[in-house]
Every structure is written in C-alpha cells, then in structure tokens.
Backbone as CSV, one residue per row, in Angstrom:
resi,resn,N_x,N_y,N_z,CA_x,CA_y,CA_z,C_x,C_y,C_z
1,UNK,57.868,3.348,145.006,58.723,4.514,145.143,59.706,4.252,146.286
2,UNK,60.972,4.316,146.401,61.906,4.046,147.118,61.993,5.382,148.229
3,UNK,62.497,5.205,149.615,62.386,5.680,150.508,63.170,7.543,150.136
4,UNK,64.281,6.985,149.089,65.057,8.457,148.716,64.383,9.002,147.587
5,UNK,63.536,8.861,147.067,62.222,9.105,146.444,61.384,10.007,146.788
6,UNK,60.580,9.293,148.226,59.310,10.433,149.007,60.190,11.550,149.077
7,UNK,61.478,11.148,150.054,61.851,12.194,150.402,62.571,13.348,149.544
8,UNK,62.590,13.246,148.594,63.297,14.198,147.578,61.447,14.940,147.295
9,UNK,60.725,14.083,147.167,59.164,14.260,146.532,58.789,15.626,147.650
10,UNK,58.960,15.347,149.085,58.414,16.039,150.272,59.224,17.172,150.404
11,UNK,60.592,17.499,149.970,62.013,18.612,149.882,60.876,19.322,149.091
12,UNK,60.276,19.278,148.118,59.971,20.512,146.820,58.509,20.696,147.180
13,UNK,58.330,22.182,146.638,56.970,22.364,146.637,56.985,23.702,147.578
14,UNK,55.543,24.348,147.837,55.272,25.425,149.083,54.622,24.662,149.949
15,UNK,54.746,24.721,151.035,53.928,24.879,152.214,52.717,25.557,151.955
16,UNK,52.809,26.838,151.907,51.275,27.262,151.866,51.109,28.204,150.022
17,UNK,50.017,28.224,149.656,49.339,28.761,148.585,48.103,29.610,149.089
18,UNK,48.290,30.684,148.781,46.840,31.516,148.973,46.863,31.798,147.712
19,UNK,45.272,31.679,147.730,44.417,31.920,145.934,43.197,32.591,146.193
20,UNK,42.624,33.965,145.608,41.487,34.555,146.240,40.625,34.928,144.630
21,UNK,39.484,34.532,144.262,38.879,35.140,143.184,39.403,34.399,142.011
22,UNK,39.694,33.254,142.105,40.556,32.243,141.381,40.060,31.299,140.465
23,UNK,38.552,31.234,140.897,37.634,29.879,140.355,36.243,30.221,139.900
24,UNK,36.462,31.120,139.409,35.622,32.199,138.532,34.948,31.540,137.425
25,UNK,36.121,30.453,136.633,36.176,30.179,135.414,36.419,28.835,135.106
26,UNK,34.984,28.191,134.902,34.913,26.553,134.657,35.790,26.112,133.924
27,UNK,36.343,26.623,132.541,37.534,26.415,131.937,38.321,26.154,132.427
28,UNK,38.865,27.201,133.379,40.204,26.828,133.902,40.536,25.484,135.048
29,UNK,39.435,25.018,135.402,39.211,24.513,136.577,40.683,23.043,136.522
30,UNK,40.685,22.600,135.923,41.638,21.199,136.054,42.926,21.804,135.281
31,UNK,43.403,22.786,134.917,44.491,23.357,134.663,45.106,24.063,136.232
32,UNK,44.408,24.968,136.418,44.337,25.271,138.189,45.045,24.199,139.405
33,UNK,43.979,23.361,139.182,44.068,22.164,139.799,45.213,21.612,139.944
34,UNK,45.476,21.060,138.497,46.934,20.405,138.286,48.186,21.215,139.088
35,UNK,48.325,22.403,138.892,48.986,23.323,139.070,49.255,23.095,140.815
36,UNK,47.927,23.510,141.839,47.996,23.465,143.207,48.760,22.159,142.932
37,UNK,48.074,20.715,142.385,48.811,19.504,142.726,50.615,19.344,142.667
38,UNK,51.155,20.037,141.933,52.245,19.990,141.494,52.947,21.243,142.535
39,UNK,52.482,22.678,142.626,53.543,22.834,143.806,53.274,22.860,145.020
40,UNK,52.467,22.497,145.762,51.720,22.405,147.071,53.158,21.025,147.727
41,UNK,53.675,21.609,148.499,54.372,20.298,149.314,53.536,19.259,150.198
42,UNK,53.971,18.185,149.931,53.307,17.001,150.382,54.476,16.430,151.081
43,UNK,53.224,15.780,152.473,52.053,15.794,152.734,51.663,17.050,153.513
44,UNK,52.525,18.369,154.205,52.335,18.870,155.176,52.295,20.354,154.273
45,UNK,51.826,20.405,152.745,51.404,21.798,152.312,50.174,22.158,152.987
46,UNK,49.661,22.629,152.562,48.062,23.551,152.434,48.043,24.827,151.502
47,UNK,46.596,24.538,151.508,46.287,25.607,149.984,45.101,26.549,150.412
48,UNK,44.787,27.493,150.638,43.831,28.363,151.119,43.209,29.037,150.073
49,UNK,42.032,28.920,149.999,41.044,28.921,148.571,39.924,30.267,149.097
50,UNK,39.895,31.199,148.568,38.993,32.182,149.052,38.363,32.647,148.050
51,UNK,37.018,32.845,147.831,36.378,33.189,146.705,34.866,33.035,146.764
52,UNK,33.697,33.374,145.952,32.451,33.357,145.554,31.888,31.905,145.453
53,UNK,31.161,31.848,146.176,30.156,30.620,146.326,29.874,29.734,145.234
54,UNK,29.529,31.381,144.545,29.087,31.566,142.936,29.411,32.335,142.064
55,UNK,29.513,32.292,141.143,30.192,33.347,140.041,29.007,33.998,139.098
56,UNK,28.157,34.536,139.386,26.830,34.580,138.301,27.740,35.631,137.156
57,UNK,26.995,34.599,136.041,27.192,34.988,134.589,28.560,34.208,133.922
58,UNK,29.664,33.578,134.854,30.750,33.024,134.171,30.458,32.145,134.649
59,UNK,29.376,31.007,135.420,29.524,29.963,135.683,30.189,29.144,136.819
60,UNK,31.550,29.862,137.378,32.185,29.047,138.345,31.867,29.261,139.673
61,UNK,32.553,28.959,140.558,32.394,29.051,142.669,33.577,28.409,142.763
62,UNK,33.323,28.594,144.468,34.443,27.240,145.176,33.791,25.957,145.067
63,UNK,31.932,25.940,145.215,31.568,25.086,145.020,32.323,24.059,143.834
64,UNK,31.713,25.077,143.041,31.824,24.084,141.756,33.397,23.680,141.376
65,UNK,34.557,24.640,141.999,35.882,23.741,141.963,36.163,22.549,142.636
66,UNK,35.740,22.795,144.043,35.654,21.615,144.895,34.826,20.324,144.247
67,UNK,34.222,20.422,143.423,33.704,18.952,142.682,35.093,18.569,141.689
68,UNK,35.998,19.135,141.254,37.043,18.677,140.727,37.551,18.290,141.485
69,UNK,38.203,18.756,142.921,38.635,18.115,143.854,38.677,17.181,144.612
70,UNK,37.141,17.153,144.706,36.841,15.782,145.353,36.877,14.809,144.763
71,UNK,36.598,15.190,143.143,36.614,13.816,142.034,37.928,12.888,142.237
72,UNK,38.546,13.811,141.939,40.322,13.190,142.177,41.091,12.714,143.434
73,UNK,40.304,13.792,144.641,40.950,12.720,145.749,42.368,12.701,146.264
74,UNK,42.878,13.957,145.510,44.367,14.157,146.219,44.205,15.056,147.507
75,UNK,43.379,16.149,147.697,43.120,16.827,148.280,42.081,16.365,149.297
76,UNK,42.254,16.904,150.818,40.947,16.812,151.721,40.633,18.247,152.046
77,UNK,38.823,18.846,151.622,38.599,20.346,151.613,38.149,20.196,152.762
78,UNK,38.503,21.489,154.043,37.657,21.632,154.790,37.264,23.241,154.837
79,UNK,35.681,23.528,155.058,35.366,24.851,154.852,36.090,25.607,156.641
80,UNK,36.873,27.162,156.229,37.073,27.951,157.052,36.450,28.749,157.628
81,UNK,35.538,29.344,156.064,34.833,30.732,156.977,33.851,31.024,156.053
82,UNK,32.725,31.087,155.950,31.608,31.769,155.474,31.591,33.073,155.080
83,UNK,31.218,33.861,154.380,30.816,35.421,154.887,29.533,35.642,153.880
84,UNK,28.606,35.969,154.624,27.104,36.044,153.841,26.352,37.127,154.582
85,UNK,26.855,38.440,154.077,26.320,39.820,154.699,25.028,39.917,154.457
86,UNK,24.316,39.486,153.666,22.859,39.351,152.845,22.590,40.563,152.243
87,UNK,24.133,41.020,152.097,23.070,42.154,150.831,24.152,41.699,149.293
88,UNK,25.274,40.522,149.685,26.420,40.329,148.536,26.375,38.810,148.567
89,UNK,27.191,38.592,147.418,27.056,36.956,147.162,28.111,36.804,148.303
90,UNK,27.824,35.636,148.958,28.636,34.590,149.605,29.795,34.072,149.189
91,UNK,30.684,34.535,150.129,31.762,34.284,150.272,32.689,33.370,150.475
92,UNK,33.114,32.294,150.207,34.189,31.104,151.325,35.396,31.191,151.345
93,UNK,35.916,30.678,152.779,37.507,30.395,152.409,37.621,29.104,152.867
94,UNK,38.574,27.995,151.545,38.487,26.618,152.049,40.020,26.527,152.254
95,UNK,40.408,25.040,153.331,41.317,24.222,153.617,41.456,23.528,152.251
96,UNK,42.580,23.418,151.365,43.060,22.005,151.322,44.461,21.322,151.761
97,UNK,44.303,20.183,151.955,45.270,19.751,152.391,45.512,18.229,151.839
98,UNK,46.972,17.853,151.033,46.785,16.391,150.556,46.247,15.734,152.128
99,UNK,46.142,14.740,150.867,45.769,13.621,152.192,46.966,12.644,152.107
C-alpha cells in the first residue's frame, strides 16, 4: 500500500462508535463485526461495546462476540467496567481498538 494510500485509508471512518445491547444475537455477530471494521478510523478509532455478559434464551454476550474478535485480530479488547449488582445479569463495557 503506498504512503498516499494509508493516508487517504486513516482520513475516513469515526473515531469513536458506541454500541449498547448490540450482541444479543449470534447471527448477527460477523455482519456487526464487519461493519465496526469498515467505519471505525484506523489506527486511532475506538469502539465502546456495552452490553450482557449473557443473553439467556437468544444465545449471545460480549463474551461470546469478543470470540469473533479475537479470532480475526483486527481489534485489541480491553474490559472497562463490570456491573454485577447480584440481583441482574452482568453487565460489561469493552475497549476496542485496531491494533
């Protein structure tokens, strides 16, 4: 990729993405995905992921998105914040950020 390349590549995109209650749905998971990959600006976007641990009865979490994520390797997740009142499912909000 030629130097007027990155830099046209690094011009487009958001800086930041907030997504809350998003990853509900194993289906959607690498459609989603693709999506953050494509408008998230690189390298200095970030994507803020907030949602259910677990999804009981549809299957999904952040967990279980973050295994798409990590598979692929464009993204580095780091966890923000917990929230586990103990009387509701668990909560997270994650970092991503290309690498």
């Amino acid at each position: 990729m030629s130097d007027s390349s990155k830099e046209q590549e690094q011009m487009y995109g958001y800086d930041v993405i907030l997504m809350a209650e998003t990853v509900y749905s194993i289906d959607t998971f690498q459609n989603l995905y693709n999506l953050l990959k494509l408008c998230v600006s690189h390298p200095n976007g970030v994507v803020y992921m907030a949602g259910k641990k677990h999804y009981f009865g549809v299957g999904g979490g952040t967990r279980q998105f973050l295994s798409v994520v990590e598979k692929d390797g464009f993204f580095a997740a780091n966890l923000v914040a917990e929230i586990a009142d103990g009387s509701s499912n668990v909560r997270e909000v994650w970092k991503l950020s290309p690498k």
